[in-house]
Amino acid sequence: MSSLAKALSVAILMGTAGQAAAVDNGGPIDRALVAIKANPVPTRYSTSDAFATRGVTIDRNGTEHVRFARTYKGLPVIGGDLVVHSRAGTFKTASLMQAKPLSLSTTPTITSSQAIANAGAQFGTGFDSVPTSRLVVFARKATPTLAYDVLYTGKAKDGTPIRMHYFVNAANGAVIAKENAVQTGTLPGTGYGTGNPPADPNVTPVVGTGRSLFAGVVPLDVQWNNTRRLYELKDPTRGNTNITDMGDGYRGSGGLVGIGTQVVDGDNKWGNGATTDRVSAAVDAAYGFAKTWDFYKGKFGRLGIAGDGKGATGAVHYLTKYSNAFWSNDCFCMAFGDGDGVKIKPLVAIDIMGHEMTHGVTFATAGLAYVAESGGLNEATSDIMGTMVEHFANNPSQAPNYLIGEAIYLPVAGNPPALRSMFKPSLDGISDDCYPDGSDPAYLDFFRSTGVYAGGGKDVHYTSGVGNHFFYLLAEGAVAPAGWGAGTTANLTPDKLVCNGNVALTGIGREAATQIWYRALTVYMTSSTNYANARVATMSAAADLYGAGSAQQNGVAAAWDAVNVH
């Protein structure tokens, strides 16, 4: 990392999630609120708006970045969030996607019951709790609309929980958008504080030994519970990150996924390296959690998913033969299936662990909506950071690469090499290497979830290919990974790795690419960021870290060009 990047990253530590108690966020927040009102055009401010702070970042040079959620006449504005950037009290710019200031009636024409019924017609009959609704302003489209946010919860056919938000036009009852709050790791299917939670006098941090399914024999930071006289797979050195066992079930005692049952042991020797011991998968989960925590702390000074020093819960053995993993914002937790045992192994490989934890980081920062292009960027962020966690761990048992979830596939005929590949996303037959060029307007609408595909469109696991591909090219250039280049079965020559013919594209390295993406996510992206705005966000991040016109910023521009994002 350059000296400029190092200096800036230290400064980010001061402002991210309140990690330095000496920093008074009241000043930056007050200045940002004044800037919003003084600059109504770039901030889309109306006199009926109010703002709630979601985060403050202060660079060493004094530049302040304050993230806000917006309300209008007391109603939440979906897509109205923004980041105000200023320095020395002078407004610089704002990052947001809301198209214009709000001016609309907040009196609905249809009732809440009608909205719930209309949403239910799309959800079906498999809901497992009483649906709820609230009035909001939906501002992700060019024309902001008064809408009901209707929440249905249930399960998909494979057992994946669903918490589907339907946005129903409060004037005519049409469903204008939908978004699932449960974010999966494989297929379709904020608090601010500092330090670790208070120490429990009845527990003692100790180091155990784990035999994992994927990572080999690994040390584990666990705790001895003096009351229970047992070791618990709970990490007091990383915010009480906790691993539980769902017992092949769907619900525990904590709601949507529940907390499951605490994984415990009598001799502090965990697992046997095979699925014959249920604890082996838990070892992988604990190892992956620890490495992901250390990655975010070491690279960005971030303490935990929300940046508040608190760990999350990871539940293994979710359902029976469940071939997926997911993050839920509502329980601040993750769950991991065991796979079907025929084609799929337990989904606790380290890149999947990093992927799921990163969904939480995204939720706590940019809040990228899990739909349309922002959803593709959400998934790409998890793939990018999950892959970088794998590189950070550099475990010989899980050699780092640019494949997602390659370790979970059993060696049987017909299995793909991985869930996804970053260097050539279309190897799966459906993901996009490049942003659609518009020659097929119907497909462009499908990709963007616009037009007749509004509220639906292409799955975010596949539109993520553009972001994944960009990151690979930014880091490595138009060079195929070992075993995938010219003369191999894949025969990926440079011309097959770029969308614009720039076969001479060179990378800037993983470290710089990772720093740029993280800063773009945490400082410039908002909930509705699309690919064009992701380009703007990463260009700004590169200028902050390495300077305007630097090789790194030029590399960002060239990599986006190579995937048709202009």
Coordinates of C-alpha atoms in Angstrom, one line a residue:
M1 CA 0.0 0.0 0.0
S2 CA 1.2 3.5 -0.8
S3 CA 2.1 5.9 2.0
L4 CA -0.9 8.0 1.0
A5 CA -3.2 5.0 1.3
K6 CA -1.7 4.1 4.7
A7 CA -2.3 7.6 6.0
L8 CA -5.8 7.7 4.7
S9 CA -6.7 4.2 6.1
V10 CA -5.5 5.2 9.5
A11 CA -7.8 8.2 9.3
I12 CA -10.7 6.1 8.3
L13 CA -10.2 4.1 11.5
M14 CA -11.0 7.3 13.4
G15 CA -14.4 7.7 11.9
T16 CA -15.6 4.3 11.0
A17 CA -18.3 3.1 13.4
G18 CA -17.1 5.3 16.2
Q19 CA -14.0 3.2 16.8
A20 CA -12.2 6.1 18.5
A21 CA -13.9 7.5 21.5
A22 CA -11.9 10.8 21.2
V23 CA -13.6 11.7 17.9
D24 CA -16.7 13.9 18.5
N25 CA -19.1 13.0 15.7
G26 CA -21.5 15.8 16.7
G27 CA -19.5 18.4 14.8
P28 CA -19.4 16.5 11.5
I29 CA -23.0 15.6 11.7
D30 CA -24.2 19.1 12.4
R31 CA -22.0 20.5 9.6
A32 CA -23.4 17.9 7.2
L33 CA -27.0 18.7 8.1
V34 CA -26.3 22.4 7.5
A35 CA -24.7 21.5 4.1
I36 CA -27.8 19.5 3.1
K37 CA -30.1 22.4 3.6
A38 CA -27.7 24.9 2.0
N39 CA -27.3 22.7 -1.1
P40 CA -30.8 21.4 -1.9
V41 CA -30.1 20.6 -5.5
P42 CA -27.2 18.1 -5.1
T43 CA -28.7 16.7 -1.9
R44 CA -32.4 16.6 -3.2
Y45 CA -33.4 18.3 -0.1
S46 CA -37.0 19.4 0.6
T47 CA -38.3 21.2 3.7
S48 CA -40.3 18.1 4.7
D49 CA -37.2 15.9 4.9
A50 CA -35.5 14.8 8.1
F51 CA -32.3 12.8 8.5
A52 CA -30.9 10.1 10.8
T53 CA -27.2 9.4 11.0
R54 CA -26.0 6.0 9.9
G55 CA -22.2 6.5 10.0
V56 CA -19.4 9.0 10.1
T57 CA -15.9 8.7 8.5
I58 CA -13.2 11.3 9.0
D59 CA -10.1 11.3 6.9
R60 CA -6.8 12.4 8.3
N61 CA -6.9 15.5 6.0
G62 CA -10.1 16.5 7.7
T63 CA -12.5 15.5 5.0
E64 CA -15.8 14.3 6.6
H65 CA -18.2 11.8 5.1
V66 CA -21.5 11.5 6.9
R67 CA -24.1 8.9 5.9
F68 CA -27.8 9.6 6.5
A69 CA -31.1 7.8 6.1
R70 CA -33.9 10.2 5.0
T71 CA -37.5 10.5 6.0
Y72 CA -40.2 12.6 4.3
K73 CA -43.1 13.9 6.5
G74 CA -42.1 11.2 8.9
L75 CA -42.1 8.4 6.4
P76 CA -39.0 6.4 5.6
V77 CA -37.7 7.2 2.1
I78 CA -36.6 4.0 0.4
G79 CA -33.6 5.0 -1.8
G80 CA -33.3 8.4 -0.2
D81 CA -30.1 7.7 1.7
L82 CA -27.1 9.8 1.0
V83 CA -23.5 10.5 2.0
V84 CA -22.4 14.2 2.5
H85 CA -18.8 14.9 1.8
S86 CA -17.3 18.1 3.1
R87 CA -14.0 19.6 4.4
A88 CA -13.3 22.4 6.7
G89 CA -17.0 23.2 6.8
T90 CA -17.2 23.5 3.0
F91 CA -19.5 21.2 1.1
K92 CA -17.8 19.1 -1.6
T93 CA -20.4 16.8 -3.0
A94 CA -23.0 14.2 -2.0
S95 CA -23.4 10.5 -3.0
L96 CA -27.0 9.6 -3.6
M97 CA -29.4 8.1 -6.2
Q98 CA -32.6 9.9 -5.4
A99 CA -33.6 11.6 -8.6
K100 CA -35.2 14.8 -7.3
P101 CA -36.5 16.5 -4.1
L102 CA -39.7 15.0 -2.8
S103 CA -43.1 16.7 -3.2
L104 CA -46.0 14.3 -2.9
S105 CA -49.0 13.5 -0.8
T106 CA -48.6 11.1 2.0
T107 CA -52.3 10.1 2.1
P108 CA -52.9 6.7 0.6
T109 CA -55.8 5.8 -1.7
I110 CA -55.8 2.1 -0.9
T111 CA -55.9 0.5 2.5
S112 CA -53.1 -1.4 4.2
S113 CA -55.3 -4.6 4.0
Q114 CA -55.6 -4.1 0.2
A115 CA -51.8 -3.7 -0.1
I116 CA -51.2 -6.8 2.0
A117 CA -53.6 -8.8 -0.2
N118 CA -52.0 -7.6 -3.4
A119 CA -48.5 -8.5 -2.2
G120 CA -49.8 -11.8 -0.9
A121 CA -51.0 -12.7 -4.4
Q122 CA -47.4 -12.7 -5.5
F123 CA -46.0 -14.4 -2.3
G124 CA -48.4 -17.3 -2.3
T125 CA -49.7 -19.2 0.7
G126 CA -46.5 -20.4 2.3
F127 CA -46.1 -17.6 4.8
D128 CA -45.3 -18.4 8.4
S129 CA -46.3 -15.2 10.2
V130 CA -48.9 -12.4 10.0
P131 CA -47.8 -10.0 7.2
T132 CA -47.1 -6.4 8.2
S133 CA -47.2 -3.1 6.3
R134 CA -46.0 0.4 6.8
L135 CA -46.2 3.5 4.6
V136 CA -43.0 4.7 2.9
V137 CA -41.9 6.9 0.1
F138 CA -40.3 4.7 -2.6
A139 CA -37.6 6.8 -4.3
R140 CA -35.6 4.3 -6.3
K141 CA -37.3 5.2 -9.5
A142 CA -37.3 8.5 -11.4
T143 CA -40.7 9.5 -9.9
P144 CA -41.0 9.0 -6.2
T145 CA -44.1 7.1 -5.1
L146 CA -46.1 6.7 -1.9
A147 CA -46.1 3.0 -1.2
Y148 CA -46.8 0.4 1.4
D149 CA -43.8 -1.7 2.4
V150 CA -45.5 -5.1 3.0
L151 CA -43.4 -7.8 4.7
Y152 CA -44.1 -11.5 4.2
T153 CA -42.0 -14.2 5.8
G154 CA -41.8 -17.9 4.9
K155 CA -39.6 -20.5 3.4
A156 CA -38.5 -21.3 -0.2
K157 CA -38.9 -24.9 -1.4
D158 CA -35.3 -25.7 -0.4
G159 CA -35.8 -24.4 3.1
T160 CA -34.2 -21.0 2.6
P161 CA -35.9 -18.4 4.8
I162 CA -37.7 -15.6 3.0
R163 CA -38.3 -12.1 4.3
M164 CA -39.8 -10.5 1.3
H165 CA -40.5 -6.8 1.2
Y166 CA -43.1 -5.9 -1.4
F167 CA -43.5 -2.2 -2.3
V168 CA -47.1 -1.6 -3.3
N169 CA -48.2 1.6 -4.9
A170 CA -50.5 3.3 -2.3
A171 CA -52.6 4.9 -5.1
N172 CA -53.4 2.0 -7.4
G173 CA -52.2 -1.2 -5.6
A174 CA -49.6 -2.2 -8.1
V175 CA -46.5 -4.1 -6.8
I176 CA -43.7 -1.8 -8.0
A177 CA -40.7 -3.6 -6.4
K178 CA -39.7 -6.4 -4.1
E179 CA -36.6 -7.1 -2.0
N180 CA -35.6 -10.1 0.1
A181 CA -33.9 -9.3 3.4
V182 CA -32.3 -12.7 3.5
Q183 CA -29.2 -12.8 1.4
T184 CA -27.9 -16.1 0.1
G185 CA -24.3 -17.1 -0.6
T186 CA -24.7 -19.5 -3.4
L187 CA -27.8 -19.7 -5.6
P188 CA -31.1 -17.8 -5.8
G189 CA -33.0 -19.4 -3.3
T190 CA -26.2 -0.5 13.2
G191 CA -25.1 0.2 16.1
Y192 CA -21.9 2.1 16.8
G193 CA -19.6 1.5 19.8
T194 CA -16.1 0.4 20.6
G195 CA -14.2 -2.7 21.7
N196 CA -15.4 -6.1 22.8
P197 CA -18.5 -6.7 24.9
P198 CA -18.0 -6.7 28.7
A199 CA -16.0 -9.7 29.9
D200 CA -18.0 -12.5 31.7
P201 CA -16.3 -13.4 34.9
N202 CA -17.5 -17.0 34.5
V203 CA -15.7 -17.6 31.3
T204 CA -12.0 -17.8 30.4
P205 CA -10.5 -17.3 26.9
V206 CA -8.5 -20.4 25.9
V207 CA -7.0 -21.8 22.7
G208 CA -8.2 -25.1 21.4
T209 CA -7.4 -27.3 18.4
G210 CA -9.9 -28.0 15.6
R211 CA -9.9 -30.6 12.9
S212 CA -11.9 -29.1 10.0
L213 CA -13.4 -30.3 6.8
F214 CA -11.6 -27.8 4.6
A215 CA -8.9 -25.9 6.5
G216 CA -6.9 -28.8 8.1
V217 CA -5.9 -28.7 11.7
V218 CA -6.4 -25.1 13.0
P219 CA -6.1 -23.3 16.4
L220 CA -9.4 -22.0 17.7
D221 CA -10.0 -19.1 20.1
V222 CA -12.8 -20.4 22.4
Q223 CA -13.9 -20.0 26.0
W224 CA -14.0 -22.2 29.1
N225 CA -17.4 -21.8 30.9
N226 CA -16.7 -22.4 34.5
T227 CA -20.4 -22.7 35.4
R228 CA -21.1 -25.3 32.8
R229 CA -17.6 -26.9 33.1
L230 CA -17.4 -27.1 29.3
Y231 CA -15.6 -25.4 26.5
E232 CA -17.8 -23.3 24.2
L233 CA -17.1 -22.5 20.5
K234 CA -17.5 -18.8 21.3
D235 CA -14.6 -16.4 20.6
P236 CA -14.2 -13.8 23.4
T237 CA -11.3 -12.2 21.5
R238 CA -13.5 -11.4 18.5
G239 CA -16.6 -9.8 20.0
N240 CA -18.0 -13.1 21.3
T241 CA -18.5 -14.5 17.8
N242 CA -20.5 -17.6 18.4
I243 CA -21.0 -20.9 16.5
T244 CA -24.2 -22.9 17.1
D245 CA -25.8 -26.1 15.8
M246 CA -29.3 -25.9 14.3
G247 CA -29.8 -29.6 14.8
D248 CA -30.9 -30.0 11.1
G249 CA -33.8 -27.8 11.9
Y250 CA -35.3 -24.5 10.7
R251 CA -36.0 -22.6 13.9
G252 CA -34.2 -22.1 17.2
S253 CA -35.1 -20.0 20.1
G254 CA -34.3 -16.7 18.6
G255 CA -36.7 -16.1 15.8
L256 CA -36.2 -16.4 12.0
V257 CA -33.2 -18.7 12.2
G258 CA -32.8 -18.8 16.0
I259 CA -29.6 -19.2 17.9
G260 CA -29.5 -22.9 17.7
T261 CA -27.6 -24.9 20.4
Q262 CA -24.2 -23.7 21.6
V263 CA -21.5 -26.0 20.3
V264 CA -19.5 -27.3 23.3
D265 CA -16.7 -29.7 24.0
G266 CA -15.2 -31.4 27.0
D267 CA -11.5 -31.6 26.1
N268 CA -11.0 -28.6 23.9
K269 CA -10.3 -30.8 20.9
W270 CA -12.9 -30.0 18.3
G271 CA -14.0 -32.2 15.4
N272 CA -12.3 -35.1 13.6
G273 CA -11.9 -33.6 10.1
A274 CA -14.8 -35.5 8.7
T275 CA -18.6 -35.2 8.5
T276 CA -18.9 -38.2 10.9
D277 CA -18.4 -35.6 13.7
R278 CA -20.9 -32.7 13.6
V279 CA -18.4 -30.4 15.2
S280 CA -16.0 -30.6 12.2
A281 CA -18.3 -28.2 10.2
A282 CA -18.4 -25.9 13.2
V283 CA -14.6 -25.8 13.3
D284 CA -14.6 -24.5 9.7
A285 CA -17.2 -21.9 10.6
A286 CA -15.2 -20.7 13.6
Y287 CA -12.0 -20.6 11.6
G288 CA -13.7 -18.7 8.8
F289 CA -15.2 -16.2 11.2
A290 CA -11.9 -15.6 12.8
K291 CA -10.0 -15.1 9.5
T292 CA -12.7 -12.8 8.2
W293 CA -12.7 -10.7 11.4
D294 CA -8.9 -10.5 11.2
F295 CA -9.0 -9.6 7.5
Y296 CA -11.3 -6.6 8.2
K297 CA -9.4 -5.5 11.2
G298 CA -6.0 -5.8 9.6
K299 CA -6.8 -4.3 6.2
F300 CA -9.3 -1.6 7.2
G301 CA -9.3 -1.2 11.0
R302 CA -12.8 -2.5 11.1
L303 CA -13.8 -4.3 14.3
G304 CA -16.5 -6.8 13.4
I305 CA -19.3 -6.8 10.9
A306 CA -21.0 -3.6 12.1
G307 CA -17.7 -2.0 13.1
D308 CA -18.9 -2.0 16.8
G309 CA -16.6 -4.7 18.1
K310 CA -19.5 -7.2 18.4
G311 CA -19.5 -10.7 16.9
A312 CA -22.3 -12.4 15.1
T313 CA -23.8 -15.9 15.4
G314 CA -23.1 -18.6 12.8
A315 CA -25.4 -21.6 12.8
V316 CA -24.2 -24.8 11.2
H317 CA -26.3 -27.9 10.2
Y318 CA -29.3 -25.8 9.0
L319 CA -32.0 -28.3 7.8
T320 CA -31.2 -31.6 6.2
K321 CA -29.4 -31.8 2.9
Y322 CA -29.6 -28.0 2.5
S323 CA -27.2 -26.8 -0.2
N324 CA -27.0 -23.1 0.6
A325 CA -25.9 -20.6 3.1
F326 CA -27.4 -17.2 4.0
W327 CA -27.1 -14.0 6.0
S328 CA -30.1 -12.4 7.7
N329 CA -30.1 -8.7 8.6
D330 CA -32.9 -9.3 11.1
C331 CA -31.1 -11.7 13.4
F332 CA -27.5 -10.5 12.6
C333 CA -26.7 -14.1 11.9
M334 CA -25.7 -16.6 9.3
A335 CA -26.7 -20.2 8.7
F336 CA -24.9 -22.9 6.7
G337 CA -26.3 -26.1 5.2
D338 CA -24.6 -29.5 5.0
G339 CA -25.1 -29.9 1.3
D340 CA -26.8 -33.0 -0.1
G341 CA -23.8 -35.2 0.4
V342 CA -24.0 -36.4 -3.2
K343 CA -22.8 -33.4 -5.1
I344 CA -22.4 -30.7 -2.4
K345 CA -20.4 -30.8 0.8
P346 CA -21.2 -28.6 3.9
L347 CA -21.1 -24.9 2.9
V348 CA -18.5 -23.8 5.4
A349 CA -15.4 -23.2 3.1
I350 CA -13.6 -20.0 4.0
D351 CA -14.6 -18.0 1.0
I352 CA -18.3 -18.7 1.7
M353 CA -17.7 -17.7 5.3
G354 CA -16.2 -14.4 4.2
H355 CA -19.0 -14.0 1.7
E356 CA -21.7 -14.2 4.3
M357 CA -20.0 -12.0 6.8
T358 CA -19.5 -9.4 4.1
H359 CA -23.3 -9.2 3.5
G360 CA -23.4 -7.9 7.1
V361 CA -20.7 -5.4 6.4
T362 CA -22.6 -4.2 3.3
F363 CA -25.8 -3.9 5.4
A364 CA -24.0 -1.8 8.0
T365 CA -22.5 0.6 5.4
A366 CA -23.8 1.2 1.9
G367 CA -26.9 -1.0 2.5
L368 CA -27.0 -2.0 -1.1
A369 CA -30.6 -3.1 -1.8
Y370 CA -30.8 -6.8 -2.7
V371 CA -32.4 -6.3 -6.0
A372 CA -31.5 -5.1 -9.5
E373 CA -28.0 -3.6 -10.1
S374 CA -27.5 -2.7 -6.4
G375 CA -28.2 -6.4 -5.6
G376 CA -25.6 -7.5 -8.1
L377 CA -23.1 -5.1 -6.5
N378 CA -24.1 -6.5 -3.1
E379 CA -23.4 -10.1 -4.2
A380 CA -20.2 -9.0 -6.0
T381 CA -19.0 -7.3 -2.8
S382 CA -19.5 -10.5 -0.9
D383 CA -17.7 -12.5 -3.6
I384 CA -14.8 -10.0 -3.8
M385 CA -14.3 -9.8 0.0
G386 CA -14.8 -13.5 0.5
T387 CA -12.1 -14.2 -2.1
M388 CA -9.8 -11.7 -0.5
V389 CA -10.4 -13.4 2.9
E390 CA -9.3 -16.6 1.2
H391 CA -6.1 -14.9 0.0
F392 CA -5.6 -13.3 3.4
A393 CA -5.8 -16.7 5.1
N394 CA -3.5 -18.3 2.5
N395 CA -4.2 -21.8 3.9
P396 CA -2.5 -24.5 1.9
S397 CA -5.5 -26.7 2.5
Q398 CA -7.7 -24.1 0.8
A399 CA -5.4 -22.5 -1.8
P400 CA -6.5 -19.0 -2.7
N401 CA -7.9 -18.4 -6.2
Y402 CA -10.6 -16.4 -7.9
L403 CA -13.3 -19.1 -7.8
I404 CA -16.2 -18.9 -5.4
G405 CA -17.1 -22.0 -3.4
E406 CA -14.9 -24.4 -5.4
A407 CA -14.2 -26.5 -2.3
I408 CA -17.8 -27.5 -1.6
Y409 CA -18.2 -29.6 -4.8
L410 CA -17.7 -33.3 -4.6
P411 CA -15.7 -34.9 -7.5
V412 CA -18.6 -36.3 -9.4
A413 CA -19.6 -36.2 -13.1
G414 CA -21.5 -33.1 -14.1
N415 CA -20.4 -30.9 -11.2
P416 CA -19.1 -27.4 -12.1
P417 CA -15.7 -26.4 -10.9
A418 CA -17.2 -23.7 -8.6
L419 CA -20.3 -21.7 -7.8
R420 CA -18.9 -18.7 -9.7
S421 CA -15.7 -17.6 -11.2
M422 CA -14.5 -14.0 -11.1
F423 CA -12.2 -14.0 -14.1
K424 CA -14.8 -15.4 -16.5
P425 CA -18.3 -15.3 -14.8
S426 CA -20.1 -16.7 -17.9
L427 CA -18.4 -20.1 -17.4
D428 CA -21.5 -21.0 -15.4
G429 CA -23.6 -20.4 -18.5
I430 CA -25.8 -17.6 -17.1
S431 CA -23.7 -14.9 -15.3
D432 CA -22.7 -11.8 -17.2
D433 CA -19.1 -11.0 -18.1
C434 CA -20.0 -7.6 -19.3
Y435 CA -22.6 -4.9 -18.8
P436 CA -25.3 -5.3 -21.5
D437 CA -24.5 -3.0 -24.4
G438 CA -28.2 -2.1 -25.1
S439 CA -28.4 -3.9 -28.5
D440 CA -31.1 -6.1 -26.9
P441 CA -33.4 -3.6 -25.1
A442 CA -35.5 -6.4 -23.5
Y443 CA -32.4 -8.1 -22.1
L444 CA -31.1 -4.7 -20.7
D445 CA -34.4 -4.3 -18.9
F446 CA -34.1 -7.9 -17.6
F447 CA -30.6 -7.2 -16.3
R448 CA -31.6 -3.9 -14.7
S449 CA -35.0 -5.1 -13.4
T450 CA -36.7 -2.3 -15.3
G451 CA -39.6 -2.0 -17.8
V452 CA -41.8 -5.1 -17.8
Y453 CA -39.2 -6.7 -15.4
A454 CA -39.7 -4.1 -12.7
G455 CA -39.8 -5.9 -9.3
G456 CA -38.2 -9.0 -10.9
G457 CA -35.5 -9.3 -13.5
K458 CA -32.3 -11.3 -13.5
D459 CA -31.1 -12.8 -10.3
V460 CA -28.5 -10.8 -8.4
H461 CA -26.1 -13.8 -8.2
Y462 CA -25.7 -13.6 -12.0
T463 CA -25.7 -9.8 -12.5
S464 CA -22.9 -9.8 -9.9
G465 CA -20.7 -11.2 -12.7
V466 CA -20.0 -7.7 -14.0
G467 CA -18.7 -6.5 -10.6
N468 CA -16.7 -9.7 -10.0
H469 CA -15.1 -9.5 -13.5
F470 CA -14.2 -5.8 -13.0
F471 CA -12.4 -6.6 -9.7
Y472 CA -10.4 -9.5 -11.2
L473 CA -9.3 -7.3 -14.1
L474 CA -8.5 -4.4 -11.8
A475 CA -6.3 -6.6 -9.6
E476 CA -4.8 -9.0 -12.2
G477 CA -5.3 -7.6 -15.6
A478 CA -6.2 -9.6 -18.8
V479 CA -4.3 -12.6 -17.7
A480 CA -6.0 -16.0 -17.0
P481 CA -5.2 -17.8 -13.8
A482 CA -2.9 -20.8 -13.9
G483 CA -4.7 -23.7 -15.4
W484 CA -7.2 -21.6 -17.3
G485 CA -5.2 -19.9 -20.0
A486 CA -4.3 -20.7 -23.6
G487 CA -3.8 -24.3 -24.3
T488 CA -5.9 -25.5 -21.4
T489 CA -9.4 -26.9 -21.6
A490 CA -10.9 -23.5 -20.9
N491 CA -8.4 -21.8 -23.3
L492 CA -9.0 -18.4 -21.9
T493 CA -6.8 -16.1 -24.0
P494 CA -6.7 -12.4 -23.1
D495 CA -9.3 -11.4 -25.7
K496 CA -11.8 -13.7 -24.0
L497 CA -11.2 -12.0 -20.6
V498 CA -12.1 -8.4 -21.7
C499 CA -15.2 -7.0 -23.4
N500 CA -13.6 -4.1 -25.3
G501 CA -10.5 -5.8 -26.9
N502 CA -8.0 -4.3 -24.5
V503 CA -5.8 -7.4 -24.3
A504 CA -2.9 -5.3 -22.8
L505 CA -4.9 -4.4 -19.7
T506 CA -2.7 -4.7 -16.6
G507 CA -3.7 -5.0 -13.0
I508 CA -2.9 -2.8 -10.0
G509 CA -2.6 -5.7 -7.6
R510 CA -5.0 -7.3 -5.0
E511 CA -4.1 -4.9 -2.2
A512 CA -4.9 -1.7 -4.0
A513 CA -8.0 -3.2 -5.6
T514 CA -9.3 -4.3 -2.3
Q515 CA -8.6 -1.0 -0.6
I516 CA -10.4 0.9 -3.4
W517 CA -13.5 -1.4 -3.3
Y518 CA -13.8 -1.1 0.5
R519 CA -13.5 2.6 0.5
A520 CA -16.0 2.9 -2.4
L521 CA -18.5 0.7 -0.4
T522 CA -18.1 2.4 2.9
V523 CA -17.8 6.1 1.8
Y524 CA -19.4 6.5 -1.6
M525 CA -22.0 3.8 -2.4
T526 CA -25.6 4.1 -1.2
S527 CA -28.5 1.6 -1.1
S528 CA -29.5 2.2 -4.8
T529 CA -26.0 2.4 -6.3
N530 CA -25.9 0.9 -9.8
Y531 CA -23.0 -0.1 -12.0
A532 CA -22.5 3.3 -13.5
N533 CA -22.4 4.9 -10.1
A534 CA -20.1 2.1 -8.8
R535 CA -17.7 3.3 -11.4
V536 CA -17.9 6.9 -10.0
A537 CA -17.6 5.6 -6.4
T538 CA -14.4 3.5 -7.2
M539 CA -12.9 6.4 -9.2
S540 CA -13.4 8.7 -6.2
A541 CA -12.0 6.1 -3.8
A542 CA -8.9 5.6 -6.0
A543 CA -8.3 9.3 -6.1
D544 CA -8.7 9.5 -2.3
L545 CA -6.3 6.7 -1.7
Y546 CA -3.7 7.1 -4.4
G547 CA -4.3 10.5 -6.0
A548 CA -6.2 11.8 -9.0
G549 CA -4.6 10.6 -12.3
S550 CA -2.6 7.9 -10.4
A551 CA -1.9 4.5 -12.0
Q552 CA -4.4 3.0 -9.6
Q553 CA -7.2 5.4 -10.7
N554 CA -6.4 4.9 -14.3
G555 CA -6.5 1.2 -13.7
V556 CA -10.0 1.6 -12.2
A557 CA -11.2 3.4 -15.4
A558 CA -9.6 0.8 -17.7
A559 CA -11.1 -2.1 -15.8
W560 CA -14.6 -0.7 -15.9
D561 CA -14.1 0.0 -19.6
A562 CA -13.2 -3.6 -20.1
V563 CA -16.6 -4.7 -18.7
N564 CA -18.6 -2.1 -20.6
V565 CA -19.4 0.1 -17.7
H566 CA -18.9 3.8 -18.7

